Amino acid sequence: MVAKLTVAAREKALAGLTDWTFDEAKDAISRQFSFENFSEAFAFMTRVALLAEKAGHHPEWSNVYDTVSIILNTHDAGGLSQKDIEMAGKVDALLG
Amino acid sequence: MVAKLTVAAREKALAGLTDWTFDEAKDAISRQFSFENFSEAFAFMTRVALLAEKAGHHPEWSNVYDTVSIILNTHDAGGLSQKDIEMAGKVDALLG
């Protein structure tokens, strides 16, 4: 079982994820991604799905045409954990 | 450009889509789907993505692990159109 990050650990981790927004109420991080069209957006979603399945850590996410919104937190930890930080980093890395 | 359905046409169409819920405020229909796990849910999403791209008509949708929620309406028509009814039928048909 993974632990929820301490405030200090969270602040340190988020300093490296400048494109993600921390939602204190949900204890989650989110980011919105825009693409050229649906095909590009869904291609990205497919890559995120493979990352998520490999990590055993799945996002709460939505899509409308060329936009994808991803929310990450760790249900078992009751908030943000190292798993979310790692997943956010991997998602960012997809965009090169 | 596709037209928004009249109330009579909408009621007739929705009578054939018993698993979908009509939201009057959004003039949209929605349905939630549950699967065994994320892999099954994303496989379904991939099939819906192919349908959507082929039809040139894309859903507003979200996923959390084994659950997929789909909302259909037609932005250009300002509400529910025949395109949404057809897409809902095709999505239902994926489930056999």
PDB file of C-alpha atoms in Angstrom:
ATOM      1  CA  MET A   1       0.000   0.000   0.000  1.00  0.00           C
ATOM      2  CA  VAL A   2       1.308   3.371  -1.025  1.00  0.00           C
ATOM      3  CA  ALA A   3       1.247   6.316   1.381  1.00  0.00           C
ATOM      4  CA  LYS A   4      -0.170   9.748   0.793  1.00  0.00           C
ATOM      5  CA  LEU A   5       2.597  12.308   0.314  1.00  0.00           C
ATOM      6  CA  THR A   6       3.446  14.645   3.157  1.00  0.00           C
ATOM      7  CA  VAL A   7       2.975  18.335   2.430  1.00  0.00           C
ATOM      8  CA  ALA A   8       6.735  18.812   2.125  1.00  0.00           C
ATOM      9  CA  ALA A   9       7.144  15.843  -0.213  1.00  0.00           C
ATOM     10  CA  ARG A  10       4.198  17.009  -2.291  1.00  0.00           C
ATOM     11  CA  GLU A  11       5.521  20.536  -2.658  1.00  0.00           C
ATOM     12  CA  LYS A  12       8.906  19.247  -3.699  1.00  0.00           C
ATOM     13  CA  ALA A  13       7.366  16.857  -6.240  1.00  0.00           C
ATOM     14  CA  LEU A  14       5.008  19.458  -7.702  1.00  0.00           C
ATOM     15  CA  ALA A  15       7.877  21.874  -8.251  1.00  0.00           C
ATOM     16  CA  GLY A  16       8.985  19.464 -10.985  1.00  0.00           C
ATOM     17  CA  LEU A  17       5.507  19.208 -12.549  1.00  0.00           C
ATOM     18  CA  THR A  18       4.868  22.782 -13.545  1.00  0.00           C
ATOM     19  CA  ASP A  19       2.110  21.968 -16.053  1.00  0.00           C
ATOM     20  CA  TRP A  20      -0.033  20.191 -13.474  1.00  0.00           C
ATOM     21  CA  THR A  21      -2.490  21.890 -11.122  1.00  0.00           C
ATOM     22  CA  PHE A  22      -2.885  20.750  -7.538  1.00  0.00           C
ATOM     23  CA  ASP A  23      -6.477  20.624  -6.283  1.00  0.00           C
ATOM     24  CA  GLU A  24      -6.352  20.763  -2.495  1.00  0.00           C
ATOM     25  CA  ALA A  25     -10.008  19.731  -2.020  1.00  0.00           C
ATOM     26  CA  LYS A  26      -9.559  16.578  -4.090  1.00  0.00           C
ATOM     27  CA  ASP A  27      -5.908  16.087  -3.065  1.00  0.00           C
ATOM     28  CA  ALA A  28      -5.287  15.397  -6.738  1.00  0.00           C
ATOM     29  CA  ILE A  29      -3.332  16.841  -9.653  1.00  0.00           C
ATOM     30  CA  SER A  30      -4.780  17.573 -13.063  1.00  0.00           C
ATOM     31  CA  ARG A  31      -3.656  18.676 -16.478  1.00  0.00           C
ATOM     32  CA  GLN A  32      -5.500  19.460 -19.702  1.00  0.00           C
ATOM     33  CA  PHE A  33      -3.996  18.556 -23.067  1.00  0.00           C
ATOM     34  CA  SER A  34      -4.941  19.949 -26.473  1.00  0.00           C
ATOM     35  CA  PHE A  35      -4.319  18.280 -29.811  1.00  0.00           C
ATOM     36  CA  GLU A  36      -4.947  18.917 -33.497  1.00  0.00           C
ATOM     37  CA  ASN A  37      -8.021  16.718 -33.649  1.00  0.00           C
ATOM     38  CA  PHE A  38      -9.724  13.639 -32.176  1.00  0.00           C
ATOM     39  CA  SER A  39      -7.363  11.201 -33.854  1.00  0.00           C
ATOM     40  CA  GLU A  40      -4.343  12.839 -32.208  1.00  0.00           C
ATOM     41  CA  ALA A  41      -6.126  13.069 -28.873  1.00  0.00           C
ATOM     42  CA  PHE A  42      -7.134   9.426 -28.881  1.00  0.00           C
ATOM     43  CA  ALA A  43      -3.662   8.321 -29.954  1.00  0.00           C
ATOM     44  CA  PHE A  44      -2.351  10.086 -26.849  1.00  0.00           C
ATOM     45  CA  MET A  45      -5.049   8.457 -24.721  1.00  0.00           C
ATOM     46  CA  THR A  46      -4.011   5.042 -26.009  1.00  0.00           C
ATOM     47  CA  ARG A  47      -0.428   5.677 -24.935  1.00  0.00           C
ATOM     48  CA  VAL A  48      -1.587   6.884 -21.510  1.00  0.00           C
ATOM     49  CA  ALA A  49      -3.788   3.781 -21.184  1.00  0.00           C
ATOM     50  CA  LEU A  50      -0.780   1.540 -21.799  1.00  0.00           C
ATOM     51  CA  LEU A  51       1.275   3.456 -19.214  1.00  0.00           C
ATOM     52  CA  ALA A  52      -1.572   3.226 -16.712  1.00  0.00           C
ATOM     53  CA  GLU A  53      -2.111  -0.489 -17.196  1.00  0.00           C
ATOM     54  CA  LYS A  54       1.612  -1.184 -16.935  1.00  0.00           C
ATOM     55  CA  ALA A  55       1.866   0.832 -13.716  1.00  0.00           C
ATOM     56  CA  GLY A  56      -1.359  -0.601 -12.302  1.00  0.00           C
ATOM     57  CA  HIS A  57      -2.362   3.007 -11.653  1.00  0.00           C
ATOM     58  CA  HIS A  58      -5.268   4.459 -13.608  1.00  0.00           C
ATOM     59  CA  PRO A  59      -6.359   8.058 -14.149  1.00  0.00           C
ATOM     60  CA  GLU A  60      -9.739   9.682 -13.920  1.00  0.00           C
ATOM     61  CA  TRP A  61      -9.934  11.258 -17.350  1.00  0.00           C
ATOM     62  CA  SER A  62     -12.178  12.711 -19.969  1.00  0.00           C
ATOM     63  CA  ASN A  63     -12.094  13.675 -23.609  1.00  0.00           C
ATOM     64  CA  VAL A  64     -14.021  16.058 -25.818  1.00  0.00           C
ATOM     65  CA  TYR A  65     -12.839  16.005 -29.435  1.00  0.00           C
ATOM     66  CA  ASP A  66      -9.288  17.453 -29.333  1.00  0.00           C
ATOM     67  CA  THR A  67      -8.994  17.911 -25.573  1.00  0.00           C
ATOM     68  CA  VAL A  68      -7.999  15.394 -22.915  1.00  0.00           C
ATOM     69  CA  SER A  69      -8.220  16.097 -19.176  1.00  0.00           C
ATOM     70  CA  ILE A  70      -6.385  13.883 -16.726  1.00  0.00           C
ATOM     71  CA  ILE A  71      -6.834  13.802 -12.951  1.00  0.00           C
ATOM     72  CA  LEU A  72      -4.470  11.755 -10.826  1.00  0.00           C
ATOM     73  CA  ASN A  73      -4.748  10.709  -7.234  1.00  0.00           C
ATOM     74  CA  THR A  74      -4.418   7.478  -5.300  1.00  0.00           C
ATOM     75  CA  HIS A  75      -7.681   6.123  -3.953  1.00  0.00           C
ATOM     76  CA  ASP A  76      -5.968   3.644  -1.610  1.00  0.00           C
ATOM     77  CA  ALA A  77      -3.805   6.395  -0.128  1.00  0.00           C
ATOM     78  CA  GLY A  78      -6.686   8.850   0.233  1.00  0.00           C
ATOM     79  CA  GLY A  79      -4.865  11.490  -1.795  1.00  0.00           C
ATOM     80  CA  LEU A  80      -1.793  12.239  -3.807  1.00  0.00           C
ATOM     81  CA  SER A  81       0.992   9.653  -3.670  1.00  0.00           C
ATOM     82  CA  GLN A  82       4.333   9.006  -5.308  1.00  0.00           C
ATOM     83  CA  LYS A  83       2.458   6.877  -7.885  1.00  0.00           C
ATOM     84  CA  ASP A  84       0.708  10.003  -9.150  1.00  0.00           C
ATOM     85  CA  ILE A  85       3.923  11.967  -9.387  1.00  0.00           C
ATOM     86  CA  GLU A  86       5.526   9.165 -11.375  1.00  0.00           C
ATOM     87  CA  MET A  87       2.523   8.809 -13.688  1.00  0.00           C
ATOM     88  CA  ALA A  88       2.396  12.570 -14.325  1.00  0.00           C
ATOM     89  CA  GLY A  89       6.078  12.498 -15.253  1.00  0.00           C
ATOM     90  CA  LYS A  90       5.531   9.603 -17.651  1.00  0.00           C
ATOM     91  CA  VAL A  91       2.550  11.323 -19.275  1.00  0.00           C
ATOM     92  CA  ASP A  92       4.567  14.513 -19.713  1.00  0.00           C
ATOM     93  CA  ALA A  93       7.390  12.491 -21.270  1.00  0.00           C
ATOM     94  CA  LEU A  94       5.003  11.233 -23.988  1.00  0.00           C
ATOM     95  CA  LEU A  95       4.767  14.780 -25.264  1.00  0.00           C
ATOM     96  CA  GLY A  96       8.536  14.934 -25.754  1.00  0.00           C
TER      97      GLY A  96
ATOM     98  CA  MET B   1     -25.628  20.810 -41.071  1.00  0.00           C
ATOM     99  CA  VAL B   2     -27.775  18.478 -39.046  1.00  0.00           C
ATOM    100  CA  ALA B   3     -30.923  19.715 -37.327  1.00  0.00           C
ATOM    101  CA  LYS B   4     -31.876  19.352 -33.697  1.00  0.00           C
ATOM    102  CA  LEU B   5     -34.619  16.746 -33.264  1.00  0.00           C
ATOM    103  CA  THR B   6     -38.161  17.917 -32.647  1.00  0.00           C
ATOM    104  CA  VAL B   7     -39.690  16.805 -29.356  1.00  0.00           C
ATOM    105  CA  ALA B   8     -41.831  14.208 -31.150  1.00  0.00           C
ATOM    106  CA  ALA B   9     -38.870  12.813 -33.118  1.00  0.00           C
ATOM    107  CA  ARG B  10     -36.753  12.746 -29.973  1.00  0.00           C
ATOM    108  CA  GLU B  11     -39.364  10.879 -27.957  1.00  0.00           C
ATOM    109  CA  LYS B  12     -39.799   8.317 -30.697  1.00  0.00           C
ATOM    110  CA  ALA B  13     -36.019   7.825 -31.013  1.00  0.00           C
ATOM    111  CA  LEU B  14     -35.434   7.546 -27.265  1.00  0.00           C
ATOM    112  CA  ALA B  15     -38.119   4.869 -26.972  1.00  0.00           C
ATOM    113  CA  GLY B  16     -35.664   2.643 -28.835  1.00  0.00           C
ATOM    114  CA  LEU B  17     -32.701   3.582 -26.602  1.00  0.00           C
ATOM    115  CA  THR B  18     -33.917   2.390 -23.219  1.00  0.00           C
ATOM    116  CA  ASP B  19     -30.454   2.301 -21.604  1.00  0.00           C
ATOM    117  CA  TRP B  20     -29.782   5.974 -22.322  1.00  0.00           C
ATOM    118  CA  THR B  21     -30.868   8.863 -20.135  1.00  0.00           C
ATOM    119  CA  PHE B  22     -32.080  12.117 -21.633  1.00  0.00           C
ATOM    120  CA  ASP B  23     -30.853  15.264 -19.894  1.00  0.00           C
ATOM    121  CA  GLU B  24     -33.231  18.072 -20.779  1.00  0.00           C
ATOM    122  CA  ALA B  25     -30.948  20.855 -19.510  1.00  0.00           C
ATOM    123  CA  LYS B  26     -28.054  19.707 -21.703  1.00  0.00           C
ATOM    124  CA  ASP B  27     -30.327  18.410 -24.502  1.00  0.00           C
ATOM    125  CA  ALA B  28     -28.072  15.361 -24.512  1.00  0.00           C
ATOM    126  CA  ILE B  29     -28.255  11.640 -23.857  1.00  0.00           C
ATOM    127  CA  SER B  30     -25.902   9.722 -21.618  1.00  0.00           C
ATOM    128  CA  ARG B  31     -25.132   6.183 -20.610  1.00  0.00           C
ATOM    129  CA  GLN B  32     -22.705   4.643 -18.140  1.00  0.00           C
ATOM    130  CA  PHE B  33     -20.987   1.354 -18.936  1.00  0.00           C
ATOM    131  CA  SER B  34     -19.301  -1.009 -16.471  1.00  0.00           C
ATOM    132  CA  PHE B  35     -16.652  -3.574 -17.316  1.00  0.00           C
ATOM    133  CA  GLU B  36     -14.516  -6.171 -15.567  1.00  0.00           C
ATOM    134  CA  ASN B  37     -11.439  -3.956 -15.395  1.00  0.00           C
ATOM    135  CA  PHE B  38      -9.559  -1.118 -17.094  1.00  0.00           C
ATOM    136  CA  SER B  39      -8.373  -3.281 -19.973  1.00  0.00           C
ATOM    137  CA  GLU B  40     -11.949  -4.205 -20.909  1.00  0.00           C
ATOM    138  CA  ALA B  41     -13.115  -0.617 -20.474  1.00  0.00           C
ATOM    139  CA  PHE B  42     -10.375   0.799 -22.676  1.00  0.00           C
ATOM    140  CA  ALA B  43     -10.936  -1.862 -25.336  1.00  0.00           C
ATOM    141  CA  PHE B  44     -14.539  -0.656 -25.504  1.00  0.00           C
ATOM    142  CA  MET B  45     -13.364   2.973 -25.654  1.00  0.00           C
ATOM    143  CA  THR B  46     -11.115   2.118 -28.583  1.00  0.00           C
ATOM    144  CA  ARG B  47     -14.053   0.640 -30.478  1.00  0.00           C
ATOM    145  CA  VAL B  48     -16.183   3.698 -29.694  1.00  0.00           C
ATOM    146  CA  ALA B  49     -13.327   5.964 -30.852  1.00  0.00           C
ATOM    147  CA  LEU B  50     -13.242   4.175 -34.203  1.00  0.00           C
ATOM    148  CA  LEU B  51     -17.019   4.511 -34.575  1.00  0.00           C
ATOM    149  CA  ALA B  52     -16.839   8.191 -33.673  1.00  0.00           C
ATOM    150  CA  GLU B  53     -14.039   8.967 -36.093  1.00  0.00           C
ATOM    151  CA  LYS B  54     -15.767   7.082 -38.905  1.00  0.00           C
ATOM    152  CA  ALA B  55     -19.021   8.951 -38.267  1.00  0.00           C
ATOM    153  CA  GLY B  56     -17.265  12.296 -37.795  1.00  0.00           C
ATOM    154  CA  HIS B  57     -19.278  12.589 -34.595  1.00  0.00           C
ATOM    155  CA  HIS B  58     -17.448  12.505 -31.287  1.00  0.00           C
ATOM    156  CA  PRO B  59     -18.688  11.953 -27.741  1.00  0.00           C
ATOM    157  CA  GLU B  60     -17.992  13.813 -24.541  1.00  0.00           C
ATOM    158  CA  TRP B  61     -16.810  10.936 -22.382  1.00  0.00           C
ATOM    159  CA  SER B  62     -14.915   9.949 -19.290  1.00  0.00           C
ATOM    160  CA  ASN B  63     -13.380   6.872 -17.731  1.00  0.00           C
ATOM    161  CA  VAL B  64     -12.453   5.802 -14.225  1.00  0.00           C
ATOM    162  CA  TYR B  65     -10.925   2.316 -14.102  1.00  0.00           C
ATOM    163  CA  ASP B  66     -13.763  -0.064 -15.113  1.00  0.00           C
ATOM    164  CA  THR B  67     -16.427   2.549 -15.850  1.00  0.00           C
ATOM    165  CA  VAL B  68     -17.019   4.575 -19.015  1.00  0.00           C
ATOM    166  CA  SER B  69     -19.546   7.417 -19.229  1.00  0.00           C
ATOM    167  CA  ILE B  70     -20.650   8.700 -22.623  1.00  0.00           C
ATOM    168  CA  ILE B  71     -22.594  11.887 -23.316  1.00  0.00           C
ATOM    169  CA  LEU B  72     -23.900  12.547 -26.816  1.00  0.00           C
ATOM    170  CA  ASN B  73     -25.257  15.711 -28.323  1.00  0.00           C
ATOM    171  CA  THR B  74     -24.628  17.722 -31.459  1.00  0.00           C
ATOM    172  CA  HIS B  75     -22.863  21.010 -30.878  1.00  0.00           C
ATOM    173  CA  ASP B  76     -23.678  22.335 -34.362  1.00  0.00           C
ATOM    174  CA  ALA B  77     -27.378  21.559 -33.903  1.00  0.00           C
ATOM    175  CA  GLY B  78     -27.530  23.031 -30.398  1.00  0.00           C
ATOM    176  CA  GLY B  79     -28.885  19.795 -28.963  1.00  0.00           C
ATOM    177  CA  LEU B  80     -29.793  16.222 -29.727  1.00  0.00           C
ATOM    178  CA  SER B  81     -29.804  15.242 -33.405  1.00  0.00           C
ATOM    179  CA  GLN B  82     -30.236  12.119 -35.478  1.00  0.00           C
ATOM    180  CA  LYS B  83     -26.436  11.736 -35.400  1.00  0.00           C
ATOM    181  CA  ASP B  84     -26.602  11.128 -31.646  1.00  0.00           C
ATOM    182  CA  ILE B  85     -29.372   8.576 -31.984  1.00  0.00           C
ATOM    183  CA  GLU B  86     -27.372   6.699 -34.611  1.00  0.00           C
ATOM    184  CA  MET B  87     -24.184   6.812 -32.548  1.00  0.00           C
ATOM    185  CA  ALA B  88     -25.996   5.560 -29.426  1.00  0.00           C
ATOM    186  CA  GLY B  89     -27.377   2.652 -31.456  1.00  0.00           C
ATOM    187  CA  LYS B  90     -23.919   1.766 -32.769  1.00  0.00           C
ATOM    188  CA  VAL B  91     -22.391   1.946 -29.277  1.00  0.00           C
ATOM    189  CA  ASP B  92     -25.130  -0.319 -27.909  1.00  0.00           C
ATOM    190  CA  ALA B  93     -24.518  -2.745 -30.777  1.00  0.00           C
ATOM    191  CA  LEU B  94     -20.859  -3.133 -29.678  1.00  0.00           C
ATOM    192  CA  LEU B  95     -22.100  -4.753 -26.494  1.00  0.00           C
ATOM    193  CA  GLY B  96     -23.948  -7.439 -28.490  1.00  0.00           C
TER     194      GLY B  96
END
